[in-house]
Amino acid sequence: MSEAEKLFGEKNFNKKIYRPIFNGDRPKIINTPNLDGAFASLSTGAKTDWVSTFYELAHETVHLLDPVTGFTNYLEEGFAVMFSLDMLKIHLNDNQFPQCSFYQKAWQLVNRLDGYPFPDCNPYDAAKLIRYKFGSLGEVEISGMFEIFPRVPKDIIQKLCDECNFT
């Protein structure tokens, strides 16, 4: 979480983060019934595979910064993929590429924010700006995104704000 906060800004302190569990065939976050917090539910396969555990937990950590209910958007998913890939590279010297087509699309879209809104801005700087304006990556509004990124093509902004529904 501390590495995510360095890159994305502080987590929502109104939400408690609970210990992760291993449960199911794919990772996700689970909100508490009263929405006061959330926890990562990692795949059962990650229970015996350190690289999968590391990747999944890094990915879900981005969602835990400010958990939303339901599906989030391509923006948040893209940053979750970017962060998990970067953490694998930094800490495990492991170079991966997203296998899931949804994750590939999301990752490619957030990479389009490189150099915006100013030339030496990297995607993580852009994420901080977005979170400063909206509080959550998952609750951005198209009009506000246009204000922050007036030079990013409109179709990219629209796609980043679209729901990333895996079904």
Coordinates of N, CA and C in Angstrom, one line a residue:
M1 N 0.8 -1.2 0.0 CA 0.0 0.0 0.0 C 0.9 1.3 0.0
S2 N 2.0 1.2 0.7 CA 2.8 2.4 0.8 C 3.4 2.8 -0.6
E3 N 3.7 1.8 -1.4 CA 4.3 2.1 -2.7 C 3.1 2.6 -3.6
A4 N 2.0 2.1 -3.5 CA 0.8 2.6 -4.3 C 0.5 4.0 -3.9
E5 N 0.6 4.3 -2.6 CA 0.3 5.7 -2.1 C 1.4 6.7 -2.6
K6 N 2.6 6.3 -2.8 CA 3.6 7.1 -3.3 C 3.3 7.5 -4.8
L7 N 2.8 6.6 -5.5 CA 2.5 6.8 -6.9 C 1.1 7.4 -7.2
F8 N 0.1 7.1 -6.4 CA -1.2 7.5 -6.7 C -1.8 8.5 -5.7
G9 N -1.1 8.7 -4.6 CA -1.7 9.5 -3.5 C -2.3 8.6 -2.4
E10 N -2.6 9.3 -1.3 CA -3.1 8.5 -0.2 C -4.4 7.8 -0.4
K11 N -4.5 6.7 0.3 CA -5.8 5.9 0.2 C -6.9 6.7 0.9
N12 N -8.1 6.2 0.7 CA -9.3 6.8 1.4 C -9.3 6.3 2.8
F13 N -9.0 7.2 3.7 CA -8.9 6.9 5.1 C -10.2 6.6 5.8
N14 N -11.3 6.8 5.1 CA -12.6 6.4 5.6 C -12.9 4.9 5.4
K15 N -12.1 4.3 4.6 CA -12.3 2.8 4.3 C -11.2 2.0 5.0
K16 N -11.6 1.0 5.7 CA -10.6 0.1 6.3 C -10.2 -1.0 5.3
I17 N -8.9 -1.4 5.3 CA -8.5 -2.5 4.5 C -8.3 -3.7 5.3
Y18 N -9.0 -4.8 5.0 CA -8.9 -6.0 5.8 C -7.9 -6.9 5.1
R19 N -7.5 -8.0 5.8 CA -6.5 -9.0 5.3 C -7.0 -9.6 4.0
P20 N -6.2 -9.9 3.1 CA -6.6 -10.6 1.9 C -6.9 -12.1 2.2
I21 N -7.7 -12.7 1.3 CA -8.0 -14.1 1.4 C -7.7 -14.7 0.0
F22 N -7.6 -16.1 0.0 CA -7.5 -16.8 -1.3 C -8.8 -17.5 -1.5
N23 N -9.5 -17.1 -2.6 CA -10.9 -17.6 -2.8 C -11.3 -17.4 -4.2
G24 N -11.5 -18.4 -5.0 CA -12.1 -18.3 -6.3 C -11.1 -18.4 -7.4
D25 N -11.6 -18.3 -8.6 CA -10.7 -18.5 -9.8 C -10.1 -17.2 -10.3
R26 N -10.6 -16.0 -9.8 CA -10.0 -14.8 -10.3 C -10.0 -13.8 -9.1
P27 N -9.0 -12.9 -9.1 CA -8.9 -11.9 -8.0 C -10.0 -10.8 -8.1
K28 N -10.3 -10.2 -7.0 CA -11.2 -9.1 -7.0 C -11.2 -8.5 -5.6
I29 N -11.8 -7.3 -5.4 CA -11.9 -6.8 -4.1 C -13.4 -7.1 -3.7
I30 N -13.5 -7.2 -2.4 CA -14.9 -7.4 -1.8 C -15.1 -6.4 -0.8
N31 N -16.1 -5.6 -1.0 CA -16.5 -4.6 0.0 C -17.2 -5.2 1.2
T32 N -17.1 -4.6 2.4 CA -17.8 -5.0 3.5 C -19.3 -4.7 3.3
P33 N -20.2 -5.4 4.0 CA -21.6 -5.1 3.8 C -22.0 -3.7 4.1
N34 N -21.4 -3.0 5.0 CA -21.7 -1.6 5.3 C -20.9 -0.6 4.6
L35 N -20.0 -1.1 3.7 CA -19.2 -0.3 2.8 C -18.2 0.5 3.5
D36 N -17.8 0.1 4.8 CA -16.8 0.9 5.5 C -15.4 0.4 5.2
G37 N -15.2 -0.6 4.4 CA -13.9 -1.1 4.0 C -14.0 -2.2 3.0
A38 N -12.9 -2.8 2.7 CA -12.8 -3.9 1.7 C -11.6 -4.7 1.9
F39 N -11.5 -5.8 1.1 CA -10.3 -6.7 1.2 C -10.1 -7.3 -0.2
A40 N -8.9 -7.8 -0.4 CA -8.6 -8.4 -1.7 C -8.9 -9.9 -1.6
S41 N -9.6 -10.4 -2.5 CA -9.9 -11.9 -2.6 C -9.0 -12.4 -3.8
L42 N -7.9 -13.1 -3.5 CA -7.0 -13.5 -4.5 C -7.4 -14.9 -5.0
S43 N -6.9 -15.3 -6.2 CA -7.3 -16.6 -6.8 C -6.7 -17.7 -5.9
T44 N -7.3 -18.8 -6.0 CA -6.7 -20.0 -5.2 C -5.4 -20.4 -5.9
G45 N -5.2 -20.2 -7.1 CA -4.0 -20.5 -7.8 C -2.8 -19.6 -7.2
A46 N -3.1 -18.4 -6.8 CA -2.1 -17.6 -6.2 C -1.6 -18.1 -4.9
K47 N -2.3 -19.0 -4.3 CA -2.0 -19.5 -3.0 C -0.6 -20.3 -3.0
T48 N -0.3 -20.8 -4.2 CA 0.9 -21.6 -4.3 C 1.9 -21.1 -5.4
D49 N 1.6 -19.9 -5.9 CA 2.4 -19.3 -6.9 C 2.8 -17.8 -6.5
W50 N 4.0 -17.6 -6.1 CA 4.4 -16.3 -5.5 C 4.3 -15.2 -6.5
V51 N 4.6 -15.4 -7.8 CA 4.5 -14.4 -8.8 C 3.0 -14.0 -9.0
S52 N 2.1 -15.0 -9.0 CA 0.7 -14.7 -9.1 C 0.2 -13.9 -7.9
T53 N 0.6 -14.3 -6.7 CA 0.2 -13.7 -5.5 C 0.7 -12.2 -5.5
F54 N 1.9 -12.0 -5.9 CA 2.5 -10.6 -5.9 C 1.7 -9.8 -6.9
Y55 N 1.5 -10.3 -8.1 CA 0.8 -9.6 -9.2 C -0.6 -9.2 -8.7
E56 N -1.4 -10.2 -8.3 CA -2.8 -10.0 -7.9 C -2.9 -9.1 -6.8
L57 N -2.1 -9.2 -5.7 CA -2.2 -8.3 -4.6 C -1.8 -6.9 -5.0
A58 N -0.8 -6.7 -5.8 CA -0.4 -5.3 -6.3 C -1.6 -4.7 -7.1
H59 N -2.2 -5.5 -8.0 CA -3.3 -5.1 -8.8 C -4.5 -4.7 -7.9
E60 N -4.9 -5.5 -6.9 CA -6.0 -5.2 -6.1 C -5.7 -4.1 -5.1
T61 N -4.4 -3.8 -4.8 CA -4.1 -2.7 -4.0 C -4.5 -1.4 -4.6
V62 N -4.4 -1.2 -5.9 CA -4.9 0.0 -6.5 C -6.4 0.2 -6.3
H63 N -7.1 -0.9 -6.5 CA -8.6 -0.8 -6.2 C -8.9 -0.5 -4.8
L64 N -8.0 -0.9 -3.9 CA -8.2 -0.7 -2.4 C -7.9 0.7 -2.0
L65 N -7.3 1.5 -2.9 CA -7.0 2.9 -2.5 C -8.4 3.6 -2.2
D66 N -9.4 3.3 -3.0 CA -10.7 3.9 -2.8 C -11.7 3.0 -3.5
P67 N -12.1 1.9 -2.8 CA -12.9 0.9 -3.4 C -14.3 1.4 -3.8
V68 N -14.7 1.0 -5.0 CA -16.0 1.3 -5.5 C -16.8 0.0 -5.6
T69 N -18.1 0.1 -5.6 CA -18.9 -1.1 -5.7 C -19.2 -1.4 -7.2
G70 N -19.3 -2.7 -7.6 CA -19.5 -3.1 -8.9 C -18.3 -3.0 -9.8
F71 N -18.4 -3.0 -11.1 CA -17.3 -2.9 -12.0 C -16.8 -1.4 -12.0
T72 N -15.5 -1.3 -12.1 CA -14.9 0.0 -12.2 C -14.7 0.3 -13.7
N73 N -13.9 1.3 -14.0 CA -13.7 1.8 -15.4 C -12.3 1.3 -15.9
Y74 N -12.1 1.5 -17.2 CA -10.8 1.1 -17.8 C -9.7 1.9 -17.2
L75 N -9.9 3.1 -16.8 CA -8.9 4.0 -16.2 C -8.3 3.3 -15.0
E76 N -9.2 2.9 -14.0 CA -8.7 2.3 -12.8 C -8.1 0.9 -13.1
E77 N -8.7 0.1 -14.0 CA -8.2 -1.2 -14.3 C -6.8 -1.0 -15.0
G78 N -6.7 -0.1 -15.8 CA -5.4 0.2 -16.5 C -4.3 0.5 -15.5
F79 N -4.6 1.4 -14.6 CA -3.6 1.7 -13.6 C -3.3 0.6 -12.6
A80 N -4.3 -0.3 -12.4 CA -4.0 -1.5 -11.5 C -3.1 -2.4 -12.3
V81 N -3.3 -2.6 -13.6 CA -2.4 -3.5 -14.4 C -1.0 -2.8 -14.4
M82 N -0.9 -1.6 -14.7 CA 0.4 -0.9 -14.8 C 1.2 -1.1 -13.5
F83 N 0.5 -0.8 -12.4 CA 1.2 -0.9 -11.1 C 1.6 -2.3 -10.8
S84 N 0.8 -3.3 -11.1 CA 1.2 -4.7 -10.8 C 2.4 -5.1 -11.7
L85 N 2.3 -4.7 -12.9 CA 3.5 -5.1 -13.8 C 4.8 -4.4 -13.4
D86 N 4.6 -3.1 -13.0 CA 5.8 -2.4 -12.5 C 6.4 -3.0 -11.2
M87 N 5.5 -3.4 -10.3 CA 5.9 -4.0 -9.0 C 6.6 -5.3 -9.3
L88 N 6.1 -6.1 -10.2 CA 6.8 -7.4 -10.6 C 8.2 -7.1 -11.1
K89 N 8.3 -6.1 -12.0 CA 9.6 -5.8 -12.6 C 10.6 -5.3 -11.5
I90 N 10.1 -4.4 -10.7 CA 11.0 -3.8 -9.6 C 11.4 -4.8 -8.6
H91 N 10.4 -5.6 -8.1 CA 10.7 -6.4 -6.9 C 11.0 -7.9 -7.2
L92 N 10.6 -8.4 -8.4 CA 10.9 -9.8 -8.7 C 11.7 -9.9 -10.0
N93 N 12.1 -8.8 -10.6 CA 12.8 -8.8 -11.9 C 12.0 -9.7 -12.9
D94 N 10.7 -9.5 -12.9 CA 9.9 -10.3 -13.8 C 9.1 -9.4 -14.7
N95 N 9.4 -9.6 -16.0 CA 8.7 -8.8 -17.1 C 7.5 -9.6 -17.6
Q96 N 6.3 -9.0 -17.4 CA 5.1 -9.6 -17.8 C 4.4 -8.7 -18.8
F97 N 3.4 -9.3 -19.5 CA 2.5 -8.5 -20.3 C 1.1 -9.0 -20.0
P98 N 0.1 -8.1 -19.9 CA -1.2 -8.6 -19.6 C -1.7 -9.6 -20.6
Q99 N -2.3 -10.7 -20.1 CA -2.8 -11.8 -20.9 C -4.3 -11.6 -21.3
C100 N -5.0 -11.0 -20.3 CA -6.5 -10.8 -20.5 C -6.7 -9.6 -21.5
S101 N -7.6 -9.8 -22.4 CA -7.8 -8.7 -23.4 C -8.4 -7.4 -22.8
F102 N -9.2 -7.6 -21.7 CA -9.6 -6.4 -21.0 C -8.5 -5.6 -20.4
Y103 N -7.6 -6.4 -19.7 CA -6.4 -5.7 -19.1 C -5.5 -5.1 -20.1
Q104 N -5.3 -5.8 -21.3 CA -4.5 -5.3 -22.3 C -5.0 -3.9 -22.8
K105 N -6.3 -3.9 -23.0 CA -6.9 -2.6 -23.5 C -6.8 -1.5 -22.4
A106 N -7.1 -1.9 -21.2 CA -7.0 -0.9 -20.1 C -5.6 -0.3 -20.0
W107 N -4.6 -1.2 -20.0 CA -3.2 -0.9 -19.8 C -2.7 0.0 -21.0
Q108 N -3.1 -0.3 -22.2 CA -2.8 0.5 -23.4 C -3.4 1.9 -23.3
L109 N -4.6 2.0 -22.8 CA -5.3 3.3 -22.7 C -4.6 4.2 -21.7
V110 N -4.3 3.7 -20.5 CA -3.6 4.5 -19.5 C -2.2 4.9 -20.0
N111 N -1.6 4.1 -20.8 CA -0.3 4.5 -21.3 C -0.4 5.7 -22.3
R112 N -1.6 5.9 -22.8 CA -1.8 7.1 -23.7 C -1.7 8.4 -22.9
L113 N -1.8 8.3 -21.5 CA -1.7 9.5 -20.7 C -0.3 10.0 -20.5
D114 N 0.7 9.2 -21.0 CA 2.1 9.6 -20.8 C 2.4 10.9 -21.5
G115 N 2.9 11.9 -20.8 CA 3.2 13.2 -21.4 C 2.1 14.2 -21.2
Y116 N 1.0 13.8 -20.6 CA -0.1 14.7 -20.4 C -0.4 14.9 -18.9
P117 N -0.8 16.0 -18.5 CA -1.1 17.3 -19.2 C 0.1 18.1 -19.5
F118 N 1.3 17.7 -19.1 CA 2.5 18.5 -19.4 C 3.5 17.5 -19.9
P119 N 4.5 17.9 -20.7 CA 5.5 17.0 -21.3 C 6.2 16.0 -20.4
D120 N 6.6 16.4 -19.2 CA 7.3 15.4 -18.4 C 6.5 14.7 -17.4
C121 N 5.2 14.7 -17.6 CA 4.2 14.0 -16.8 C 4.1 12.5 -17.2
N122 N 4.3 11.6 -16.2 CA 4.2 10.2 -16.5 C 2.8 9.8 -16.1
P123 N 2.3 8.6 -16.5 CA 1.0 8.1 -16.2 C 0.7 8.2 -14.7
Y124 N 1.6 7.9 -13.8 CA 1.4 8.0 -12.4 C 1.1 9.4 -11.9
D125 N 1.8 10.4 -12.5 CA 1.6 11.8 -12.2 C 0.1 12.1 -12.6
A126 N -0.3 11.6 -13.8 CA -1.6 11.8 -14.2 C -2.6 11.2 -13.3
A127 N -2.3 10.0 -12.8 CA -3.3 9.4 -11.8 C -3.4 10.2 -10.5
K128 N -2.3 10.8 -10.1 CA -2.4 11.7 -8.9 C -3.3 12.9 -9.2
L129 N -3.2 13.5 -10.3 CA -4.0 14.6 -10.7 C -5.5 14.2 -10.7
I130 N -5.7 13.0 -11.3 CA -7.1 12.5 -11.4 C -7.7 12.3 -10.0
R131 N -6.9 11.6 -9.2 CA -7.4 11.4 -7.8 C -7.6 12.6 -7.0
Y132 N -6.7 13.6 -7.3 CA -6.9 14.9 -6.6 C -8.2 15.6 -7.0
K133 N -8.6 15.5 -8.2 CA -9.8 16.1 -8.7 C -11.0 15.3 -8.3
F134 N -11.0 14.0 -8.5 CA -12.2 13.1 -8.3 C -12.2 12.3 -7.0
G135 N -11.1 12.2 -6.4 CA -11.0 11.3 -5.2 C -10.7 9.9 -5.5
S136 N -11.4 9.4 -6.6 CA -11.3 8.0 -6.9 C -11.1 7.8 -8.4
L137 N -10.2 6.9 -8.8 CA -10.0 6.7 -10.3 C -11.3 6.1 -10.8
G138 N -12.1 5.4 -10.0 CA -13.2 4.7 -10.5 C -14.5 5.5 -10.6
E139 N -14.4 6.8 -10.2 CA -15.5 7.7 -10.3 C -15.3 9.0 -11.1
V140 N -14.4 8.9 -12.1 CA -14.1 10.0 -12.9 C -15.3 10.4 -13.8
E141 N -15.4 11.6 -14.2 CA -16.4 12.1 -15.1 C -15.7 12.6 -16.4
I142 N -16.3 12.3 -17.5 CA -15.7 12.7 -18.8 C -15.4 14.2 -18.9
S143 N -16.3 15.0 -18.5 CA -16.1 16.5 -18.6 C -14.9 16.9 -17.7
G144 N -14.7 16.3 -16.6 CA -13.6 16.7 -15.7 C -12.3 16.1 -16.3
M145 N -12.3 15.0 -16.9 CA -11.1 14.4 -17.6 C -10.7 15.3 -18.7
F146 N -11.7 15.9 -19.5 CA -11.3 16.8 -20.6 C -10.6 18.0 -20.0
E147 N -11.0 18.5 -18.8 CA -10.4 19.7 -18.2 C -9.0 19.4 -17.9
I148 N -8.7 18.2 -17.3 CA -7.3 17.8 -17.0 C -6.4 17.5 -18.2
F149 N -7.0 16.9 -19.2 CA -6.3 16.4 -20.4 C -6.9 16.9 -21.6
P150 N -6.8 18.2 -21.9 CA -7.5 18.8 -23.1 C -6.9 18.3 -24.4
R151 N -5.6 17.9 -24.4 CA -5.0 17.4 -25.6 C -5.1 15.9 -25.8
V152 N -5.6 15.2 -24.9 CA -5.8 13.7 -25.1 C -7.0 13.6 -26.0
P153 N -6.9 12.7 -27.0 CA -8.1 12.6 -27.9 C -9.4 12.2 -27.2
K154 N -10.5 12.7 -27.6 CA -11.8 12.5 -26.9 C -12.1 11.0 -26.9
D155 N -11.8 10.3 -27.9 CA -12.2 8.9 -27.9 C -11.4 8.1 -26.8
I156 N -10.2 8.5 -26.5 CA -9.4 7.9 -25.5 C -10.0 8.2 -24.1
I157 N -10.3 9.5 -23.9 CA -11.0 9.8 -22.6 C -12.3 9.1 -22.4
Q158 N -13.1 9.0 -23.5 CA -14.3 8.2 -23.4 C -14.1 6.8 -23.0
K159 N -13.1 6.1 -23.7 CA -12.8 4.7 -23.4 C -12.3 4.5 -22.0
L160 N -11.5 5.5 -21.5 CA -11.0 5.4 -20.1 C -12.1 5.4 -19.1
C161 N -13.1 6.2 -19.4 CA -14.2 6.3 -18.5 C -15.3 5.2 -18.6
D162 N -15.2 4.4 -19.7 CA -16.2 3.3 -19.8 C -16.0 2.3 -18.8
E163 N -17.1 1.6 -18.4 CA -17.1 0.5 -17.5 C -16.3 -0.6 -18.1
C164 N -15.4 -1.2 -17.3 CA -14.6 -2.4 -17.7 C -15.3 -3.6 -17.1
N165 N -16.3 -4.1 -17.9 CA -17.1 -5.2 -17.5 C -16.6 -6.5 -18.1
F166 N -16.1 -7.4 -17.3 CA -15.5 -8.6 -17.9 C -16.5 -9.7 -18.4
T167 N -17.7 -9.4 -18.4 CA -18.7 -10.4 -18.8 C -19.1 -10.1 -20.3

